[in-house]
């Protein structure tokens, strides 16, 4: 059996079918449900591009979501996800079909009502996830082109986090939480040192990258090499920055609920010195 058997067409782009390898599945593909009848066989080789939801939980959630979503938007999101898959050459977590569809449908509804959400960590997202941001730009521009709705730059940042979630198999709440944590850390740096960090500077970009990988190390329980000489030098030469680095790693420890190795303080102090040297005497 090398064909799908249609159980039910939910709309022109979504069907419930029996798959030869996966059993009952939800199939998403442009025009795949057009004029399909229950029991009809669809040869697999005749379907050019399709997405299969194999998780029972994902299937049920998507079935509930589809009737609430404009059919054209479902088609556009399928195009967006296909574009992401091709550009990244990676298998995306299938939850992106639910998460991105739900998110964009709600964003469009807000836009229709002239309501907007400010993205407090837009710049950090753009710096931390440049590929995801570029893909999100494509998504937002495609929606504007096909639906005539401009969701704005803030929304690009939110969509970029959904894309990163699908690429890394991490829940969107964790991805969003890390971006928010980094924004909080930057805010703490500015408040404690009474400076405004130059967002366009190379040193700021390096600090963001360091914080991102520090969070990843802490999350995975990885230890960085501890150099006693470096710690003594940092604490002696930059006591204010060293103390601040301790507060910052303390916040990471609290937010991530994971222990932070002491060596992180010394390495973070070095980055703080770079971004703050113009603001500290």
mmCIF file of C-alpha atoms in Angstrom:
data_model
loop_
_atom_site.group_PDB
_atom_site.id
_atom_site.type_symbol
_atom_site.label_atom_id
_atom_site.label_comp_id
_atom_site.label_asym_id
_atom_site.label_seq_id
_atom_site.Cartn_x
_atom_site.Cartn_y
_atom_site.Cartn_z
ATOM 1 C CA UNK A 1 0.000 0.000 0.000
ATOM 2 C CA UNK A 2 1.663 3.176 -1.237
ATOM 3 C CA UNK A 3 -1.270 5.492 -0.886
ATOM 4 C CA UNK A 4 -3.166 7.559 1.652
ATOM 5 C CA UNK A 5 -6.804 6.750 2.302
ATOM 6 C CA UNK A 6 -8.908 9.785 3.062
ATOM 7 C CA UNK A 7 -10.897 9.579 6.303
ATOM 8 C CA UNK A 8 -12.122 13.174 6.184
ATOM 9 C CA UNK A 9 -11.243 16.411 4.408
ATOM 10 C CA UNK A 10 -11.199 19.258 6.930
ATOM 11 C CA UNK A 11 -10.751 21.836 4.164
ATOM 12 C CA UNK A 12 -8.896 22.256 0.870
ATOM 13 C CA UNK A 13 -5.505 22.063 2.578
ATOM 14 C CA UNK A 14 -5.995 19.615 5.450
ATOM 15 C CA UNK A 15 -7.218 16.020 5.548
ATOM 16 C CA UNK A 16 -7.403 13.210 8.070
ATOM 17 C CA UNK A 17 -6.093 10.050 6.407
ATOM 18 C CA UNK A 18 -4.747 6.577 6.971
ATOM 19 C CA UNK A 19 -1.049 6.461 6.136
ATOM 20 C CA UNK A 20 0.675 3.167 5.213
ATOM 21 C CA UNK A 21 3.468 3.740 7.737
ATOM 22 C CA UNK A 22 1.932 5.966 10.424
ATOM 23 C CA UNK A 23 -1.712 4.912 10.677
ATOM 24 C CA UNK A 24 -4.220 7.730 11.172
ATOM 25 C CA UNK A 25 -2.562 11.079 10.584
ATOM 26 C CA UNK A 26 -3.358 14.695 9.813
ATOM 27 C CA UNK A 27 -1.970 15.682 6.397
ATOM 28 C CA UNK A 28 -1.341 19.334 5.555
ATOM 29 C CA UNK A 29 -0.597 20.308 1.974
ATOM 30 C CA UNK A 30 -1.668 22.868 -0.594
ATOM 31 C CA UNK A 31 -4.897 21.684 -2.239
ATOM 32 C CA UNK A 32 -4.613 18.179 -0.785
ATOM 33 C CA UNK A 33 -8.228 18.206 0.439
ATOM 34 C CA UNK A 34 -9.791 19.740 -2.676
ATOM 35 C CA UNK A 35 -12.779 17.607 -3.800
ATOM 36 C CA UNK A 36 -11.554 14.628 -1.746
ATOM 37 C CA UNK A 37 -14.111 12.013 -0.748
ATOM 38 C CA UNK A 38 -14.036 9.711 2.284
ATOM 39 C CA UNK A 39 -12.352 6.432 1.371
ATOM 40 C CA UNK A 40 -10.562 7.903 -1.646
ATOM 41 C CA UNK A 41 -6.999 6.692 -2.186
ATOM 42 C CA UNK A 42 -4.278 9.258 -2.875
ATOM 43 C CA UNK A 43 -0.996 7.833 -4.281
ATOM 44 C CA UNK A 44 1.892 9.065 -2.125
ATOM 45 C CA UNK A 45 4.003 9.874 -5.175
ATOM 46 C CA UNK A 46 1.299 12.245 -6.433
ATOM 47 C CA UNK A 47 1.611 14.481 -3.364
ATOM 48 C CA UNK A 48 4.428 16.952 -3.976
ATOM 49 C CA UNK A 49 4.700 18.745 -0.635
ATOM 50 C CA UNK A 50 2.911 17.744 2.536
ATOM 51 C CA UNK A 51 3.390 17.761 6.290
ATOM 52 C CA UNK A 52 2.292 14.836 8.438
ATOM 53 C CA UNK A 53 1.264 15.186 12.066
ATOM 54 C CA UNK A 54 1.919 11.788 13.624
ATOM 55 C CA UNK A 55 1.618 12.684 17.320
ATOM 56 C CA UNK A 56 -1.885 11.918 18.588
ATOM 57 C CA UNK A 57 -1.838 14.987 20.821
ATOM 58 C CA UNK A 58 -0.695 17.259 17.983
ATOM 59 C CA UNK A 59 -3.395 15.800 15.718
ATOM 60 C CA UNK A 60 -6.188 16.507 18.189
ATOM 61 C CA UNK A 61 -4.986 20.051 18.843
ATOM 62 C CA UNK A 62 -4.710 20.794 15.141
ATOM 63 C CA UNK A 63 -8.165 19.358 14.407
ATOM 64 C CA UNK A 64 -9.607 21.743 17.006
ATOM 65 C CA UNK A 65 -7.665 24.672 15.599
ATOM 66 C CA UNK A 66 -8.401 24.287 11.858
ATOM 67 C CA UNK A 67 -12.123 25.258 11.913
ATOM 68 C CA UNK A 68 -11.214 28.562 13.601
ATOM 69 C CA UNK A 69 -8.558 29.568 11.043
ATOM 70 C CA UNK A 70 -9.011 31.225 7.670
ATOM 71 C CA UNK A 71 -8.201 28.678 4.964
ATOM 72 C CA UNK A 72 -5.937 31.066 3.077
ATOM 73 C CA UNK A 73 -3.858 31.577 6.207
ATOM 74 C CA UNK A 74 -3.408 27.810 6.591
ATOM 75 C CA UNK A 75 -2.133 27.696 3.014
ATOM 76 C CA UNK A 76 0.246 30.612 3.642
ATOM 77 C CA UNK A 77 1.600 29.038 6.836
ATOM 78 C CA UNK A 78 2.200 25.792 4.934
ATOM 79 C CA UNK A 79 4.225 27.807 2.437
ATOM 80 C CA UNK A 80 6.142 29.487 5.263
ATOM 81 C CA UNK A 81 6.982 26.199 7.011
ATOM 82 C CA UNK A 82 8.044 24.613 3.731
ATOM 83 C CA UNK A 83 10.338 27.612 3.103
ATOM 84 C CA UNK A 84 11.855 27.264 6.590
ATOM 85 C CA UNK A 85 12.435 23.527 6.072
ATOM 86 C CA UNK A 86 14.169 24.107 2.751
ATOM 87 C CA UNK A 87 16.343 26.959 4.021
ATOM 88 C CA UNK A 88 17.431 25.181 7.201
ATOM 89 C CA UNK A 89 17.602 21.667 5.744
ATOM 90 C CA UNK A 90 16.387 20.412 9.103
ATOM 91 C CA UNK A 91 13.449 18.420 10.411
ATOM 92 C CA UNK A 92 11.240 20.846 12.297
ATOM 93 C CA UNK A 93 9.302 19.814 15.364
ATOM 94 C CA UNK A 94 5.780 19.198 14.085
ATOM 95 C CA UNK A 95 4.310 21.348 16.861
ATOM 96 C CA UNK A 96 5.241 24.390 14.751
ATOM 97 C CA UNK A 97 2.094 23.780 12.686
ATOM 98 C CA UNK A 98 -0.059 24.362 15.747
ATOM 99 C CA UNK A 99 2.049 26.985 17.505
ATOM 100 C CA UNK A 100 2.717 29.172 14.459
ATOM 101 C CA UNK A 101 -0.835 28.882 13.098
ATOM 102 C CA UNK A 102 -2.364 29.776 16.451
ATOM 103 C CA UNK A 103 0.100 32.615 17.038
ATOM 104 C CA UNK A 104 -0.273 34.229 13.609
ATOM 105 C CA UNK A 105 -4.062 33.903 13.592
ATOM 106 C CA UNK A 106 -4.181 35.728 16.924
ATOM 107 C CA UNK A 107 -1.686 38.364 15.700
ATOM 108 C CA UNK A 108 -3.849 39.027 12.624
ATOM 109 C CA UNK A 109 -6.951 39.313 14.811
ATOM 110 C CA UNK A 110 -5.151 41.874 16.995
ATOM 111 C CA UNK A 111 -4.052 43.795 13.897
ATOM 112 C CA UNK A 112 -7.660 43.900 12.660
ATOM 113 C CA UNK A 113 -8.660 45.395 16.004
ATOM 114 C CA UNK A 114 -5.722 47.836 15.850
ATOM 115 C CA UNK A 115 -4.117 46.272 18.924
ATOM 116 C CA UNK A 116 -0.384 45.641 19.074
ATOM 117 C CA UNK A 117 2.014 43.931 21.477
ATOM 118 C CA UNK A 118 5.385 45.532 22.160
ATOM 119 C CA UNK A 119 8.273 43.075 21.916
ATOM 120 C CA UNK A 120 10.601 43.981 24.810
ATOM 121 C CA UNK A 121 13.432 41.730 23.606
ATOM 122 C CA UNK A 122 13.262 42.368 19.850
ATOM 123 C CA UNK A 123 16.846 43.559 19.472
ATOM 124 C CA UNK A 124 18.208 40.666 21.536
ATOM 125 C CA UNK A 125 16.247 38.170 19.424
ATOM 126 C CA UNK A 126 17.579 39.704 16.208
ATOM 127 C CA UNK A 127 21.157 39.488 17.456
ATOM 128 C CA UNK A 128 20.909 36.050 19.038
ATOM 129 C CA UNK A 129 19.007 34.298 16.255
ATOM 130 C CA UNK A 130 19.882 35.988 12.936
ATOM 131 C CA UNK A 131 18.824 33.043 10.749
ATOM 132 C CA UNK A 132 15.507 32.619 12.525
ATOM 133 C CA UNK A 133 14.936 36.376 12.319
ATOM 134 C CA UNK A 134 15.577 36.355 8.573
ATOM 135 C CA UNK A 135 13.114 33.478 8.124
ATOM 136 C CA UNK A 136 10.554 35.299 10.277
ATOM 137 C CA UNK A 137 10.949 38.390 8.081
ATOM 138 C CA UNK A 138 10.035 36.238 5.095
ATOM 139 C CA UNK A 139 6.944 34.977 6.938
ATOM 140 C CA UNK A 140 5.694 38.432 7.926
ATOM 141 C CA UNK A 141 6.372 39.871 4.469
ATOM 142 C CA UNK A 142 4.533 36.951 2.826
ATOM 143 C CA UNK A 143 1.480 37.597 5.005
ATOM 144 C CA UNK A 144 1.596 41.272 4.065
ATOM 145 C CA UNK A 145 1.916 40.406 0.372
ATOM 146 C CA UNK A 146 -0.913 37.843 0.314
ATOM 147 C CA UNK A 147 -3.303 39.207 2.936
ATOM 148 C CA UNK A 148 -2.435 42.909 2.899
ATOM 149 C CA UNK A 149 -1.807 42.870 6.672
ATOM 150 C CA UNK A 150 1.390 44.380 8.076
ATOM 151 C CA UNK A 151 2.081 42.729 11.435
ATOM 152 C CA UNK A 152 5.170 44.871 12.038
ATOM 153 C CA UNK A 153 8.717 44.335 13.241
ATOM 154 C CA UNK A 154 7.776 43.346 16.786
ATOM 155 C CA UNK A 155 5.939 40.353 15.370
ATOM 156 C CA UNK A 156 9.020 39.293 13.386
ATOM 157 C CA UNK A 157 10.799 38.820 16.705
ATOM 158 C CA UNK A 158 7.986 36.696 18.149
ATOM 159 C CA UNK A 159 7.843 34.482 15.033
ATOM 160 C CA UNK A 160 11.643 34.070 15.101
ATOM 161 C CA UNK A 161 11.352 32.504 18.560
ATOM 162 C CA UNK A 162 8.722 30.061 17.302
ATOM 163 C CA UNK A 163 11.066 29.083 14.468
ATOM 164 C CA UNK A 164 13.963 28.576 16.883
ATOM 165 C CA UNK A 165 11.685 26.449 19.076
ATOM 166 C CA UNK A 166 10.865 24.188 16.125
ATOM 167 C CA UNK A 167 14.503 23.961 15.030
ATOM 168 C CA UNK A 168 15.867 23.136 18.485
ATOM 169 C CA UNK A 169 12.987 20.978 19.771
ATOM 170 C CA UNK A 170 12.556 23.262 22.754
ATOM 171 C CA UNK A 171 9.189 24.534 23.938
ATOM 172 C CA UNK A 172 8.433 28.111 22.929
ATOM 173 C CA UNK A 173 8.089 29.113 26.592
ATOM 174 C CA UNK A 174 11.702 28.070 27.205
ATOM 175 C CA UNK A 175 12.985 29.881 24.112
ATOM 176 C CA UNK A 176 10.999 33.009 24.987
ATOM 177 C CA UNK A 177 12.131 32.757 28.589
ATOM 178 C CA UNK A 178 15.792 32.736 27.599
ATOM 179 C CA UNK A 179 15.375 35.791 25.361
ATOM 180 C CA UNK A 180 13.504 37.574 28.153
ATOM 181 C CA UNK A 181 16.186 36.605 30.681
ATOM 182 C CA UNK A 182 18.899 38.105 28.477
ATOM 183 C CA UNK A 183 16.892 41.333 28.147
ATOM 184 C CA UNK A 184 16.570 41.451 31.954
ATOM 185 C CA UNK A 185 20.313 40.910 32.359
ATOM 186 C CA UNK A 186 21.067 43.802 30.001
ATOM 187 C CA UNK A 187 18.610 46.013 31.894
ATOM 188 C CA UNK A 188 20.314 45.112 35.184
ATOM 189 C CA UNK A 189 23.727 45.988 33.714
ATOM 190 C CA UNK A 190 22.484 49.414 32.633
ATOM 191 C CA UNK A 191 20.802 50.135 35.964
ATOM 192 C CA UNK A 192 23.722 48.988 38.126
ATOM 193 C CA UNK A 193 26.373 50.822 36.080
ATOM 194 C CA UNK A 194 24.230 53.882 35.198
ATOM 195 C CA UNK A 195 25.026 53.570 31.515
ATOM 196 C CA UNK A 196 23.204 52.987 28.260
ATOM 197 C CA UNK A 197 24.744 50.074 26.396
ATOM 198 C CA UNK A 198 25.284 50.842 22.718
ATOM 199 C CA UNK A 199 23.057 48.307 20.954
ATOM 200 C CA UNK A 200 24.862 48.628 17.639
ATOM 201 C CA UNK A 201 28.340 47.984 19.029
ATOM 202 C CA UNK A 202 30.375 44.865 18.392
ATOM 203 C CA UNK A 203 31.079 44.509 22.115
ATOM 204 C CA UNK A 204 27.329 44.408 22.836
ATOM 205 C CA UNK A 205 26.874 41.732 20.189
ATOM 206 C CA UNK A 206 29.673 39.727 21.807
ATOM 207 C CA UNK A 207 28.065 40.132 25.240
ATOM 208 C CA UNK A 208 24.728 38.824 23.932
ATOM 209 C CA UNK A 209 26.437 35.834 22.339
ATOM 210 C CA UNK A 210 28.302 35.134 25.587
ATOM 211 C CA UNK A 211 25.087 35.322 27.637
ATOM 212 C CA UNK A 212 23.291 33.021 25.207
ATOM 213 C CA UNK A 213 25.969 30.346 25.403
ATOM 214 C CA UNK A 214 26.342 30.808 29.164
ATOM 215 C CA UNK A 215 22.612 30.104 29.552
ATOM 216 C CA UNK A 216 22.962 27.045 27.315
ATOM 217 C CA UNK A 217 25.918 25.773 29.380
ATOM 218 C CA UNK A 218 24.010 26.278 32.613
ATOM 219 C CA UNK A 219 20.921 24.577 31.180
ATOM 220 C CA UNK A 220 23.002 21.550 30.150
ATOM 221 C CA UNK A 221 25.115 21.532 33.327
ATOM 222 C CA UNK A 222 28.370 22.090 31.437
ATOM 223 C CA UNK A 223 31.356 23.443 33.327
ATOM 224 C CA UNK A 224 33.753 26.033 31.924
ATOM 225 C CA UNK A 225 37.430 25.856 32.820
ATOM 226 C CA UNK A 226 38.147 27.574 36.111
ATOM 227 C CA UNK A 227 41.250 29.758 36.083
ATOM 228 C CA UNK A 228 42.143 31.046 39.562
ATOM 229 C CA UNK A 229 44.597 33.584 38.172
ATOM 230 C CA UNK A 230 41.879 35.085 35.966
ATOM 231 C CA UNK A 231 39.441 35.270 38.877
ATOM 232 C CA UNK A 232 41.978 37.093 41.078
ATOM 233 C CA UNK A 233 42.773 39.533 38.290
ATOM 234 C CA UNK A 234 39.123 40.277 37.505
ATOM 235 C CA UNK A 235 38.140 40.714 41.162
ATOM 236 C CA UNK A 236 41.170 42.935 41.902
ATOM 237 C CA UNK A 237 41.093 45.123 38.794
ATOM 238 C CA UNK A 238 37.346 45.379 38.244
ATOM 239 C CA UNK A 239 35.671 44.892 41.651
ATOM 240 C CA UNK A 240 32.453 46.691 40.642
ATOM 241 C CA UNK A 241 32.095 44.622 37.480
ATOM 242 C CA UNK A 242 33.054 41.411 39.252
ATOM 243 C CA UNK A 243 30.366 42.011 41.877
ATOM 244 C CA UNK A 244 27.826 42.769 39.145
ATOM 245 C CA UNK A 245 28.782 39.589 37.278
ATOM 246 C CA UNK A 246 28.047 37.702 40.489
ATOM 247 C CA UNK A 247 24.574 39.261 40.664
ATOM 248 C CA UNK A 248 23.932 38.460 37.018
ATOM 249 C CA UNK A 249 24.910 34.816 37.376
ATOM 250 C CA UNK A 250 22.787 34.702 40.533
ATOM 251 C CA UNK A 251 19.771 35.830 38.496
ATOM 252 C CA UNK A 252 20.553 33.158 35.876
ATOM 253 C CA UNK A 253 20.732 30.545 38.610
ATOM 254 C CA UNK A 254 17.346 31.601 39.989
ATOM 255 C CA UNK A 255 15.589 31.835 36.627
ATOM 256 C CA UNK A 256 17.022 28.594 35.225
ATOM 257 C CA UNK A 257 16.858 26.735 38.537
ATOM 258 C CA UNK A 258 20.309 25.323 37.819
ATOM 259 C CA UNK A 259 23.656 25.782 39.594
ATOM 260 C CA UNK A 260 26.147 28.180 37.991
ATOM 261 C CA UNK A 261 29.845 27.376 38.135
ATOM 262 C CA UNK A 262 31.916 30.185 39.658
ATOM 263 C CA UNK A 263 34.173 30.469 36.602
ATOM 264 C CA UNK A 264 31.242 32.003 34.697
ATOM 265 C CA UNK A 265 31.619 35.134 36.849
ATOM 266 C CA UNK A 266 35.170 35.834 35.667
ATOM 267 C CA UNK A 267 34.403 35.352 31.981
ATOM 268 C CA UNK A 268 31.292 37.518 32.243
ATOM 269 C CA UNK A 269 33.341 40.253 33.961
ATOM 270 C CA UNK A 270 35.587 40.438 30.892
ATOM 271 C CA UNK A 271 32.587 41.070 28.640
ATOM 272 C CA UNK A 272 31.142 43.617 31.056
ATOM 273 C CA UNK A 273 34.418 45.528 30.937
ATOM 274 C CA UNK A 274 34.212 45.764 27.150
ATOM 275 C CA UNK A 275 30.673 47.142 27.005
ATOM 276 C CA UNK A 276 31.021 49.404 30.028
ATOM 277 C CA UNK A 277 34.532 50.861 29.679
ATOM 278 C CA UNK A 278 33.195 54.164 28.336
ATOM 279 C CA UNK A 279 30.679 54.403 31.156
ATOM 280 C CA UNK A 280 32.924 53.546 34.109
ATOM 281 C CA UNK A 281 35.795 55.601 35.450
#
